[in-house]
Tab-separated table of C-alpha atoms and ligand atoms in Angstrom:
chain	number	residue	atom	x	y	z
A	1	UNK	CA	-32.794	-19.621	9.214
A	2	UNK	CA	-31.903	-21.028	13.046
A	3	UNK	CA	-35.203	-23.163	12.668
A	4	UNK	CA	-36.034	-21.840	15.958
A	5	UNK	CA	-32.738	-22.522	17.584
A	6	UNK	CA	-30.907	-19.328	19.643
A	7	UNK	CA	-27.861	-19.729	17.388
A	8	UNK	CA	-26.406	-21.613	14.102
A	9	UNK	CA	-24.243	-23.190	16.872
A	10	UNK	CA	-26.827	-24.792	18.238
A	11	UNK	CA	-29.002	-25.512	15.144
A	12	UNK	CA	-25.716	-27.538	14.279
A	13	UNK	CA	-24.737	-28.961	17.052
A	14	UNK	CA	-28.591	-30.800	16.409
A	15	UNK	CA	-28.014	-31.696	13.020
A	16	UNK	CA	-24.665	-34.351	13.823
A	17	UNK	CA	-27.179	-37.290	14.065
A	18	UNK	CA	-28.362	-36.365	10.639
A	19	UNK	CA	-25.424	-35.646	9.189
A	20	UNK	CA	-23.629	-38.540	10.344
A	21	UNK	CA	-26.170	-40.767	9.209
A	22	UNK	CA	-26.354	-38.871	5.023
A	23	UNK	CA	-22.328	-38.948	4.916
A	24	UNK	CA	-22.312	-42.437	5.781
A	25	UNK	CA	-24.786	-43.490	3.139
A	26	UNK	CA	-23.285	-41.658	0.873
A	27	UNK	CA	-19.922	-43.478	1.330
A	28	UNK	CA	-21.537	-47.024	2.144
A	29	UNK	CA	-23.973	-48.362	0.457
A	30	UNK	CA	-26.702	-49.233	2.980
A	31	UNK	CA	-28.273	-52.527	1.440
A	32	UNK	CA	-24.618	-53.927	0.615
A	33	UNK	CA	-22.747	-52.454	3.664
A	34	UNK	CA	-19.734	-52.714	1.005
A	35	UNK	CA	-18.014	-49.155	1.035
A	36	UNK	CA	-18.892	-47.480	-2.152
A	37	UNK	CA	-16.367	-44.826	-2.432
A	38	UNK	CA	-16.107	-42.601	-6.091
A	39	UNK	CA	-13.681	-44.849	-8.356
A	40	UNK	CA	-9.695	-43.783	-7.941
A	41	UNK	CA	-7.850	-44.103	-10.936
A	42	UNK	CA	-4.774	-45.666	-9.009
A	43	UNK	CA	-4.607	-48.800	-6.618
A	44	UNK	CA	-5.303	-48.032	-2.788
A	45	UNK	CA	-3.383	-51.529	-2.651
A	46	UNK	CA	-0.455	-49.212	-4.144
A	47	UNK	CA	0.125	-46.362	-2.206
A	48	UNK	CA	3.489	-45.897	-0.613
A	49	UNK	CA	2.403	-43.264	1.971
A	50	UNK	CA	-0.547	-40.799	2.555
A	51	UNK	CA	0.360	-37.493	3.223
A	52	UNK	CA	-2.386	-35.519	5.752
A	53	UNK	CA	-2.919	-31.815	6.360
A	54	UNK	CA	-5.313	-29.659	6.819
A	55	UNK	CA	-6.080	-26.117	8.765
A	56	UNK	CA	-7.672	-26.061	12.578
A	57	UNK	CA	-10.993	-28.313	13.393
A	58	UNK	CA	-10.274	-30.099	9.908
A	59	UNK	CA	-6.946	-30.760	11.035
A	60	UNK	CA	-7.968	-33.008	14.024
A	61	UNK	CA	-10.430	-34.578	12.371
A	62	UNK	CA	-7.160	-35.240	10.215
A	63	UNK	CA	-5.002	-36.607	13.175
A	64	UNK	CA	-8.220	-39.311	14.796
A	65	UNK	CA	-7.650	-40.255	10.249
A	66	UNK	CA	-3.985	-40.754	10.907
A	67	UNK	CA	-4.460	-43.346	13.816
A	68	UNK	CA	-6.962	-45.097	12.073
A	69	UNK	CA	-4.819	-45.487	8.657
A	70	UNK	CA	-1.884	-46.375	10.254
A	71	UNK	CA	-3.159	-48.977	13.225
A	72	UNK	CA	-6.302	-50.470	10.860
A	73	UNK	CA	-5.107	-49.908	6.835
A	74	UNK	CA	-1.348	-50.093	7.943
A	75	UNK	CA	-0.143	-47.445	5.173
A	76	UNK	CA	2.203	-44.854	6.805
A	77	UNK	CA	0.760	-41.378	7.459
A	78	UNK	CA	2.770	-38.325	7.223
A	79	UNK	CA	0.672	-35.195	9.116
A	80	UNK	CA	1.156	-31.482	9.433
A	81	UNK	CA	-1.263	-28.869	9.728
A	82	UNK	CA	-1.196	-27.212	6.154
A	83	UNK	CA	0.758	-24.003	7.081
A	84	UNK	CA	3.670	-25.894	8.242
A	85	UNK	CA	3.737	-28.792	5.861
A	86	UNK	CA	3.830	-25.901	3.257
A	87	UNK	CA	7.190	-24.204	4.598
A	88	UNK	CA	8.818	-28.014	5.341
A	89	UNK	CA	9.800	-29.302	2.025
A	90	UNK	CA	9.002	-32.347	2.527
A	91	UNK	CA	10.403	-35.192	0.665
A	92	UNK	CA	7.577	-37.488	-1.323
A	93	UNK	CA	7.689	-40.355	-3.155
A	94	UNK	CA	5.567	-39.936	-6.055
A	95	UNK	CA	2.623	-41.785	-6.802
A	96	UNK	CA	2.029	-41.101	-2.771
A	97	UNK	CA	-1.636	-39.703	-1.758
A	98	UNK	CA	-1.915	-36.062	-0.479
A	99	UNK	CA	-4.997	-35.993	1.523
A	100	UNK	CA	-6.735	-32.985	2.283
A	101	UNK	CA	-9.877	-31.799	4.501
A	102	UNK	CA	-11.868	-28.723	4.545
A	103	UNK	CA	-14.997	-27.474	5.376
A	104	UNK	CA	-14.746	-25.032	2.379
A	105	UNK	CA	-12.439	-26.064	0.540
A	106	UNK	CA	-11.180	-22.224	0.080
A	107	UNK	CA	-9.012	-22.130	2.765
A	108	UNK	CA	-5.654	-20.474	1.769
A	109	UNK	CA	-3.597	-22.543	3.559
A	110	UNK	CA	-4.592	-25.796	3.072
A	111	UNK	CA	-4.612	-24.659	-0.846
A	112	UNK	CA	-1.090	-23.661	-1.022
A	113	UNK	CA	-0.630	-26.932	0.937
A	114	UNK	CA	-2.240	-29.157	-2.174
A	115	UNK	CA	-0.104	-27.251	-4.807
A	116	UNK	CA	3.083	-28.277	-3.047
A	117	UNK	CA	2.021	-32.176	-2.772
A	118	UNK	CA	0.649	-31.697	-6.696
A	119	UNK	CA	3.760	-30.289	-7.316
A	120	UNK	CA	5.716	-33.511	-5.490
A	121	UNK	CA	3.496	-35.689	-7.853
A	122	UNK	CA	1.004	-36.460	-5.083
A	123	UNK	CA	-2.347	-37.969	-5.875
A	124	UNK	CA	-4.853	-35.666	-3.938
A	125	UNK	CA	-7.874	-36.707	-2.494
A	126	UNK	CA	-9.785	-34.343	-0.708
A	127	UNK	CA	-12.505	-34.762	1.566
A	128	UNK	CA	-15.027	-31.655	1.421
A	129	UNK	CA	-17.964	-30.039	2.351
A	130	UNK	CA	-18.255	-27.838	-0.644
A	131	UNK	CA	-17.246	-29.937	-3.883
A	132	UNK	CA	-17.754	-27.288	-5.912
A	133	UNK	CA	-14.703	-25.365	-3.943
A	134	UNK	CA	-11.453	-24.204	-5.591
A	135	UNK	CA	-10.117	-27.372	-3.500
A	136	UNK	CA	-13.220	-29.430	-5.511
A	137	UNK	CA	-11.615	-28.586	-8.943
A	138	UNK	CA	-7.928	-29.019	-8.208
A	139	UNK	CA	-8.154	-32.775	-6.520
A	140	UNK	CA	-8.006	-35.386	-8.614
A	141	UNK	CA	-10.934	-37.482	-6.169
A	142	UNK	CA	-12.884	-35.403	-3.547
A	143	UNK	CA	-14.735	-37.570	-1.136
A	144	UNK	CA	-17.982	-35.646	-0.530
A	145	UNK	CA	-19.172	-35.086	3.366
A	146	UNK	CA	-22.791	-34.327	3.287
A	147	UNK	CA	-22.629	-31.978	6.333
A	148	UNK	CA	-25.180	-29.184	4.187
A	149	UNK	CA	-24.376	-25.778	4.713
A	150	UNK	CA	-22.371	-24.521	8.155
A	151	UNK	CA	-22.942	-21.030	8.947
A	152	UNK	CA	-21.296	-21.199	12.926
A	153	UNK	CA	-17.672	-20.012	12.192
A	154	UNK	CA	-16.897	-22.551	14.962
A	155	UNK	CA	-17.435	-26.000	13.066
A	156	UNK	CA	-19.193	-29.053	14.277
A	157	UNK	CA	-21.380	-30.974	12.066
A	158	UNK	CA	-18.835	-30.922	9.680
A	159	UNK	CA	-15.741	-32.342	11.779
A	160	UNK	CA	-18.044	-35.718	12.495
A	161	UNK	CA	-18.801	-35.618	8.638
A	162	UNK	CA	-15.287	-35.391	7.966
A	163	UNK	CA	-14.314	-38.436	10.249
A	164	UNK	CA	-17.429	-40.593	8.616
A	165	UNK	CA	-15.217	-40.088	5.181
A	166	UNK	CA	-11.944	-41.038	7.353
A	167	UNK	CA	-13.583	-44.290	8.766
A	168	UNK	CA	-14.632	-45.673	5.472
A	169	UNK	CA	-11.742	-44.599	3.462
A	170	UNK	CA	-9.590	-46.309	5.950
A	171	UNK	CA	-12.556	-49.219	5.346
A	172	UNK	CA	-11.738	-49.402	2.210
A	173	UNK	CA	-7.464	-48.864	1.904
A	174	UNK	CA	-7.735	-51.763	4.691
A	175	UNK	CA	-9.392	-53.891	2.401
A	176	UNK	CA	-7.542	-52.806	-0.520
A	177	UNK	CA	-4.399	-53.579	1.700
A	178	UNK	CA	-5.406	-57.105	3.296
A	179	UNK	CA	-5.459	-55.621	6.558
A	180	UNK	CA	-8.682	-55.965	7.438
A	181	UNK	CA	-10.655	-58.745	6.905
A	182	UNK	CA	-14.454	-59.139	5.824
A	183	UNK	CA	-15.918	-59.797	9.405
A	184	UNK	CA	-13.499	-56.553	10.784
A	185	UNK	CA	-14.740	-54.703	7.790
A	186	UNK	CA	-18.931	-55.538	8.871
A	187	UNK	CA	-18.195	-54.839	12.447
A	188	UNK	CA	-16.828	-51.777	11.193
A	189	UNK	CA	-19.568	-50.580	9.315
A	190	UNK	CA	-21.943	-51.471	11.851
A	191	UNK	CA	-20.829	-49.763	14.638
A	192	UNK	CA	-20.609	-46.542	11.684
A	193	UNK	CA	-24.461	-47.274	10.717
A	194	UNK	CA	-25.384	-47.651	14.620
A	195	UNK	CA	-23.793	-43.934	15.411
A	196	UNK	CA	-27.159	-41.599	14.195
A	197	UNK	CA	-28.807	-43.309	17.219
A	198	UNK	CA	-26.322	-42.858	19.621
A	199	UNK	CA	-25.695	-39.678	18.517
A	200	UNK	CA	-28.903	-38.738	19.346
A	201	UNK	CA	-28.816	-40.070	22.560
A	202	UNK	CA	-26.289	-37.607	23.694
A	203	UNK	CA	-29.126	-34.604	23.405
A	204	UNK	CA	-30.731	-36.501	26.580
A	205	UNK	CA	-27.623	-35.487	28.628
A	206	UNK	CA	-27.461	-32.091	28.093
A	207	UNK	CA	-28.288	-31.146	31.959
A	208	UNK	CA	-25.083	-33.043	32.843
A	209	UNK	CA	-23.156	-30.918	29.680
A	210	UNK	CA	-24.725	-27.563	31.440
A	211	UNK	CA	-23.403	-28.446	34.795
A	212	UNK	CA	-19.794	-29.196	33.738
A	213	UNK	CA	-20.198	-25.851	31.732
A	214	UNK	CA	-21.011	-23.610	35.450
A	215	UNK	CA	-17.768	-25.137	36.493
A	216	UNK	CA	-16.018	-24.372	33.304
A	217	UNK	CA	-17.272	-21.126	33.011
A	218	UNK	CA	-15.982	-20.024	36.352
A	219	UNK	CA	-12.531	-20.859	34.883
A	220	UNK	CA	-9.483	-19.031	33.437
A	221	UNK	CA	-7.639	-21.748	32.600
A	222	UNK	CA	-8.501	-25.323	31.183
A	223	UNK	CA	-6.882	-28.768	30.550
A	224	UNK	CA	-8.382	-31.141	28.115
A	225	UNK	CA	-6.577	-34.386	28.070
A	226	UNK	CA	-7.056	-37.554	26.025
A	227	UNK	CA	-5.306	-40.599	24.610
A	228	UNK	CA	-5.114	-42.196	21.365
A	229	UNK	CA	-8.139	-41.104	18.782
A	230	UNK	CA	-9.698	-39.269	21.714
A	231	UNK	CA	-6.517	-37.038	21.802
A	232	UNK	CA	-7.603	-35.255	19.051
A	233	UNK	CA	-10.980	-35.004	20.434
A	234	UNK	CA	-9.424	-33.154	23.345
A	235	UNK	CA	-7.743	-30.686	21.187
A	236	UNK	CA	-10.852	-30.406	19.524
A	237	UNK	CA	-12.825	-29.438	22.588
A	238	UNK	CA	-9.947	-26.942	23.569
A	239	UNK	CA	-10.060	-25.266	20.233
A	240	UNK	CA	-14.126	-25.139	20.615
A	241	UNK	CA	-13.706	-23.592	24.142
A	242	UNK	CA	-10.898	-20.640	23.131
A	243	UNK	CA	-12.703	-19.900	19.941
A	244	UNK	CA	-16.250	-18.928	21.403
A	245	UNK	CA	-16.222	-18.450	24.989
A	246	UNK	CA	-12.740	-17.290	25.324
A	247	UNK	CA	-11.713	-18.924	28.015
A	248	UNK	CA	-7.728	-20.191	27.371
A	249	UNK	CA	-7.666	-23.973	27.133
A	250	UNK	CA	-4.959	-26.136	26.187
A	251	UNK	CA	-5.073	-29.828	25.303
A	252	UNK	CA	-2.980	-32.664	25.804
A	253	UNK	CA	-1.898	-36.459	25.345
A	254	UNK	CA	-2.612	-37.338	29.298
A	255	UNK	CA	0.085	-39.563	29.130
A	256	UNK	CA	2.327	-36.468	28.463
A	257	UNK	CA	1.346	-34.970	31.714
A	258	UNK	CA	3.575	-35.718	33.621
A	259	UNK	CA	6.508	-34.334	31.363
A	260	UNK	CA	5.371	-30.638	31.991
A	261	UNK	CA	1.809	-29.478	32.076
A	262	UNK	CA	1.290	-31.259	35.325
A	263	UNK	CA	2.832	-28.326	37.429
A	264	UNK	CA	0.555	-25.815	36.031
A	265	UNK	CA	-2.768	-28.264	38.061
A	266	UNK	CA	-4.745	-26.377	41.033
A	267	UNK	CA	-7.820	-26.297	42.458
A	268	UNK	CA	-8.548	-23.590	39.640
A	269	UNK	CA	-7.732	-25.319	36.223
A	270	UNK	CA	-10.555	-27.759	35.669
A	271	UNK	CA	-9.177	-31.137	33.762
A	272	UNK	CA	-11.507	-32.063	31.035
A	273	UNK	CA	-11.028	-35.882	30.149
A	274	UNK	CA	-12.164	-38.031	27.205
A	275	UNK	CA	-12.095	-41.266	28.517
A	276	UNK	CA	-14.473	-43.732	26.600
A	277	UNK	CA	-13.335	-47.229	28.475
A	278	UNK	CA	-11.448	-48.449	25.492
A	279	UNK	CA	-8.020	-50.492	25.413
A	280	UNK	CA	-5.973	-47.002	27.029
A	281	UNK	CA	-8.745	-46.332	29.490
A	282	UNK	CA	-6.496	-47.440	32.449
A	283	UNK	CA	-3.842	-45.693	31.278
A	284	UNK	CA	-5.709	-42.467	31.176
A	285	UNK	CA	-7.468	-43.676	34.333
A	286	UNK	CA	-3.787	-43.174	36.058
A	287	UNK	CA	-3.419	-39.865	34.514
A	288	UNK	CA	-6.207	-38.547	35.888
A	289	UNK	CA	-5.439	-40.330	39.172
A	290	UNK	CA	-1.939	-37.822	39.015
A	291	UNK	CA	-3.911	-35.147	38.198
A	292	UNK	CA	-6.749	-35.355	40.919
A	293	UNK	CA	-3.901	-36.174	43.658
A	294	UNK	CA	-2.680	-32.793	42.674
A	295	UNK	CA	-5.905	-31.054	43.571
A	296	UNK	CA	-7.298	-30.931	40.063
A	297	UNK	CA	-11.022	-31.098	39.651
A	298	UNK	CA	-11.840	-33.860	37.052
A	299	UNK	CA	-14.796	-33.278	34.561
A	300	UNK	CA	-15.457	-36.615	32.608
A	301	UNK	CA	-17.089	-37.553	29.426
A	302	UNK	CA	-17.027	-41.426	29.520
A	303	UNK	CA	-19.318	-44.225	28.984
A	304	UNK	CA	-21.416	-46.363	31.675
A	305	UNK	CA	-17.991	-48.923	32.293
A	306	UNK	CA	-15.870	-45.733	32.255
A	307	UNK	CA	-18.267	-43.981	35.221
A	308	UNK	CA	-17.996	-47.155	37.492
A	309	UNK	CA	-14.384	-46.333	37.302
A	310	UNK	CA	-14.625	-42.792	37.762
A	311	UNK	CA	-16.910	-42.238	40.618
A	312	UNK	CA	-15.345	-40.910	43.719
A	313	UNK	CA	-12.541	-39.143	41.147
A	314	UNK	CA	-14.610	-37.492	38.785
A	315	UNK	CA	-16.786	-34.192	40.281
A	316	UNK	CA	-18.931	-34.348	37.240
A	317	UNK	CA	-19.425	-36.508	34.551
A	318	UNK	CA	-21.422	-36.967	31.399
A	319	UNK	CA	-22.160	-40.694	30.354
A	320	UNK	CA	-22.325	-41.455	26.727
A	321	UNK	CA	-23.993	-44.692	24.968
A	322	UNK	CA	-21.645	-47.390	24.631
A	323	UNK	CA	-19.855	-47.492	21.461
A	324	UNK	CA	-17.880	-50.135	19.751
A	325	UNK	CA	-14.230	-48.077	20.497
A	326	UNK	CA	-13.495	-47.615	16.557
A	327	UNK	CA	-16.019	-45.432	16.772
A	328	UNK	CA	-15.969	-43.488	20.094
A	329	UNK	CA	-13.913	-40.884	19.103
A	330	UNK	CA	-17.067	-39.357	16.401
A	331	UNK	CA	-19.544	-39.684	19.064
A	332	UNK	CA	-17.400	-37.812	22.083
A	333	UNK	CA	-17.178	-34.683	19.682
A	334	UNK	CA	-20.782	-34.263	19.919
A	335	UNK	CA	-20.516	-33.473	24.118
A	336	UNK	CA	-17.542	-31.746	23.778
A	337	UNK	CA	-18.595	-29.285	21.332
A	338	UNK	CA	-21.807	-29.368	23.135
A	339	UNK	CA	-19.346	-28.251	26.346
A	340	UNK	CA	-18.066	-24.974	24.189
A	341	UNK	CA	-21.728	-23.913	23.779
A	342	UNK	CA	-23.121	-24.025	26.997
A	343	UNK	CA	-20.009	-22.292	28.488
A	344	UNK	CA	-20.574	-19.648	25.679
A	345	UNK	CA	-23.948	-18.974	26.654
A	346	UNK	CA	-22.905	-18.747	30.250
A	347	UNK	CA	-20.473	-16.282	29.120
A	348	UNK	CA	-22.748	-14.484	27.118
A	349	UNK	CA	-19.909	-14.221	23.655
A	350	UNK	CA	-21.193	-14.043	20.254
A	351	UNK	CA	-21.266	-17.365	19.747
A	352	UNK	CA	-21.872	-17.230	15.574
A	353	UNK	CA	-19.189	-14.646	15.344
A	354	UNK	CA	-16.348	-14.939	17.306
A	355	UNK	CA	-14.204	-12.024	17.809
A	356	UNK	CA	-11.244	-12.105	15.349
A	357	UNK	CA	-12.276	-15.115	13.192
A	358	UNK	CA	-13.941	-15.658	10.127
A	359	UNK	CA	-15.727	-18.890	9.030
A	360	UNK	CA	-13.658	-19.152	5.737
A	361	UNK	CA	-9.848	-18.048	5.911
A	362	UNK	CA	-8.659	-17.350	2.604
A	363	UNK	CA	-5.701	-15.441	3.263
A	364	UNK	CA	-2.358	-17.206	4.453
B	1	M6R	O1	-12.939	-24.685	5.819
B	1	M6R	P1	-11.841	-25.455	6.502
B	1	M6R	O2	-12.294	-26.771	7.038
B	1	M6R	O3	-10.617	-25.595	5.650
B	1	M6R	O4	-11.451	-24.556	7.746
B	1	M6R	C1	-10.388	-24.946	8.592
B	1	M6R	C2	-10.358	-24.129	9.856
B	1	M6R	O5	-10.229	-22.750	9.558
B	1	M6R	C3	-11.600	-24.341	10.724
B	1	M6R	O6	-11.800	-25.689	11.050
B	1	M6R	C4	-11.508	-23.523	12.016
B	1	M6R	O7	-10.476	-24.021	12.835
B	1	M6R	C5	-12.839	-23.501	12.753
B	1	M6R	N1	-13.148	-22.161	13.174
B	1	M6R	C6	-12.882	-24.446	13.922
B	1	M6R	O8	-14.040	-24.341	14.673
């Protein structure tokens, strides 16, 4: 049941502090702190080149994976969502790991997707909610999330499960690799083990989420903009916002702004912006700077550094815990999503069941 709560959505939404917290332990062992990830039966050391896909939600989680491989395990990360990388015939070197994430692990898509990288003599890892999934069977290691059952067709517990897997697998190929060393490796994991609390922290801001929602709401148009691992956290938030409240939204790199999307800014297309204050924060800062100079009406999730920053340019903001930045991009979800819901309930959609979507998409 909803436990009380008006929707699955929202029962959810609740459960990312928990769910963060199980996935972890189940991937780091919590006396050690040494990532305990199921045995591989080839050399993380060894592998040439990790190839990424997924469908939708999975498929940012996916991309905030693909930052963190490449800048912190150094391995080179190829990346398509799965019904593209399916139709590009990609060239692999074998012995290369196909990496896939899903929810389900039935989606169509992303299945057709791992028989073309089995095919190219790919080693596939998946990272799942449901192990015992068609996706389960046909992986040579799935990395389990423990995310417990999602009913919402929009996800959210899951896509923070998903990136708990990410951050230790790229934990562990860093190690494996020599790229990170033992002190990066415990800062790591703490700032991972310190994320249930902070998590839960963002319930106390909810008023400030519900007043950037009237605003959003009132909108036909929205910009979500972000840099770095928060990029896919904008396209995240976007995705949330189209799929249950309707409402078009499109997301984008900030610092691409200015090569296009920047003419479409008016008083009436509120600017969403993910700006934790990490290394790109003043680079983001001047984006939004363009943006607001244009007449756009900034809506910030940032931290308490980030809001010094922002006052006077933001109209609303919502100020998260501070977070070391490696791990700022699973906590923003939580508000972001959060964002969807509230503008939803303004709206008064169906917030469970979307118009045209199903929760598992097993067609192609
Ligand atoms: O079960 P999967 O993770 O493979 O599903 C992938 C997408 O269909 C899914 O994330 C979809 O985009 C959600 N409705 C997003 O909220």
């Amino acid at each position: 049941g909803k436990d009380g709560y008006r929707h699955y959505m929202e029962k959810e939404l609740h459960e990312h502090p928990v769910v963060i917290g199980q996935t972890l332990q189940r991937v780091i062992d919590p006396v050690s702190k040494a990532v305990a990830l199921p045995k591989f039966d080839f050399s993380l050391a060894e592998v040439p080149r990790v190839t990424m896909t997924a469908c939708g939600s999975a498929y940012y989680a996916a991309l905030v994976g693909r930052y963190w491989l490449e800048a912190e395990a150094r391995v080179p990360v190829d990346i398509d969502v799965a019904s593209e990388l399916r139709y590009r015939a990609p060239p692999l070197t074998p012995g290369g790991m196909g990496l896939l994430i899903s929810q389900s692990g039935e989606t169509a898509d992303t299945l057709a997707a791992l028989r073309l990288l089995r095919r190219s003599d790919q080693r596939i890892v998946s990272i799942l909610n449901v192990e015992t999934s068609t996706m389960g069977r046909d992986s040579d290691v799935t990395l389990g999330m423990v995310a417990g059952p999602e009913i919402s067709v929009a996800s959210t517990k899951a896509f923070t499960a998903q990136l708990s897997v990410l951050a230790a697998l790229t934990i562990a190929m860093g190690q494996a690799r020599g790229t990170i060393e033992a002190s990066r490796a415990q800062q790591m994991v703490s700032s991972l083990f310190d994320l249930p609390s902070r998590a839960a922290e963002v319930f106390q801001r909810v008023a400030d989420i519900q007043a950037m929602a009237v605003i959003v709401a009132a909108a036909r148009d929205v910009l979500y903009l972000g840099r770095g691992v928060c990029f896919p956290i904008a396209l995240e938030g976007a995705l949330k916002l189209k799929e249950i409240s309707y409402i078009h939204a499109e997301a984008y790199a900030a610092g691409e702004m200015k090569h296009g999307p920047i003419s479409l800014i008016d008083k009436d297309v509120p600017i969403v912006v993910i700006a934790p204050s990490t290394i790109l924060f003043d680079k983001t800062l001047s984006n939004i700077q363009e943006a607001k100079a244009r007449g756009g009406r900034i809506l910030a999730f940032t931290d308490e550094k980030g809001a010094a920053r922002l006052s006077g340019i933001a109209e609303q903001m919502v100020v998260l815990p501070d977070v070391d930045a490696f791990v700022a991009p699973i906590l923003f979800t939580i508000p972001v999503q959060i964002l969807a819901y509230e503008v939803a309930l303004l709206k008064g959609t169906d917030v469970d069941q979307p118009r045209n979507l199903a929760k598992s998409v097993t067609v192609e």
